[in-house]
């Protein structure tokens, strides 16, 4: 009897485990973007079975889709960049929408209307998409690569740019536990790098560009390697881990063109002001590096902490196999 009960318990456990695996959420926590929309005719009727081609104009890659019965299509997992969407169907002119900029973690709706005519004819729309987000009510935004590269950032740490987003602020003097969003605790934020969460289990902080519990920063991500990062202060349910902001970082990808950059940054105490609360030295003597000097030119250095920061390197990108691998 006991053996029979044990077998029943084991069977129930195996069934429960199987159901839990089947019910596991499939999350879309990616550093990629998405294009979706519908294809209609002049009267507004859905065009089912239309061919939709999504082209990455920087990498030459294409993706072919077919609209469903409602005339809708969906192209997820798109590497950030510039895209074109072309719709074709027999008895209609082909219609193409160009200059579609895709950012990290964002969705873009591209609806196209087909006009009657020869399929060999193409109607091209080159106007950029509107900046208003129409696919979701998520509060947030993207810090573009242009801003990341041009703005002065302390220590060239991208996390210092988070406070540019509404609802995110830094608590002064609180070290690594300094970033807060929507009034939540500092450890309630989620950090994702190229679709992989970087949360460290003990402190609930990111292991990238953050000071470890003991010692220096655990991992350094150079600003020059970042394509852009998206911050969602009120994220979708698919990110339902924590109540703070979701920071989604995308790494640069190569294209069909070889490109790169070199950088060198430096800082010294010669550009720093004396601490306001540190009283200026009396003319005549000044202690520097443990010695006393009467040189007035050295008075300005009194009260300044030594600072030497030098960062240099480079990035390069390009095709490994044209139109295929970068």
Coordinates of N, CA and C in Angstrom, one line a residue, residues 267-270 272 288-289 301-309:
X267 N 41.6 63.0 -17.3 CA 41.2 64.0 -16.3 C 42.3 64.2 -15.3
X268 N 42.5 65.4 -14.8 CA 43.5 65.7 -13.8 C 43.0 66.7 -12.8
X269 N 43.5 66.8 -11.7 CA 43.1 67.7 -10.7 C 43.3 69.2 -11.1
X270 N 44.1 69.4 -12.2 CA 44.4 70.7 -12.6 C 43.1 71.4 -13.1
X272 N 40.1 70.8 -11.7 CA 39.2 70.8 -10.6 C 39.3 72.0 -9.7
X288 N 52.3 70.6 0.3 CA 52.0 69.7 -0.8 C 52.8 68.5 -0.7
X289 N 52.1 67.3 -0.8 CA 52.8 66.1 -0.8 C 53.8 65.9 0.4
X301 N 46.8 74.5 -5.8 CA 46.6 73.0 -5.7 C 46.3 72.6 -4.2
X302 N 46.4 73.6 -3.3 CA 46.1 73.3 -1.9 C 44.6 73.0 -1.8
X303 N 44.2 71.9 -1.1 CA 42.8 71.6 -1.0 C 42.3 70.8 -2.1
X304 N 43.0 70.5 -3.1 CA 42.6 69.7 -4.2 C 43.0 68.2 -4.0
X305 N 42.1 67.3 -4.2 CA 42.5 65.9 -4.2 C 43.1 65.5 -5.5
X306 N 44.2 64.7 -5.4 CA 44.8 64.2 -6.7 C 43.7 63.4 -7.5
X307 N 43.7 63.7 -8.8 CA 42.8 63.0 -9.7 C 43.5 62.7 -11.0
X308 N 43.6 61.4 -11.3 CA 44.2 61.0 -12.6 C 43.3 59.9 -13.2
X309 N 42.7 60.3 -14.3 CA 41.8 59.3 -15.0 C 42.2 59.3 -16.5

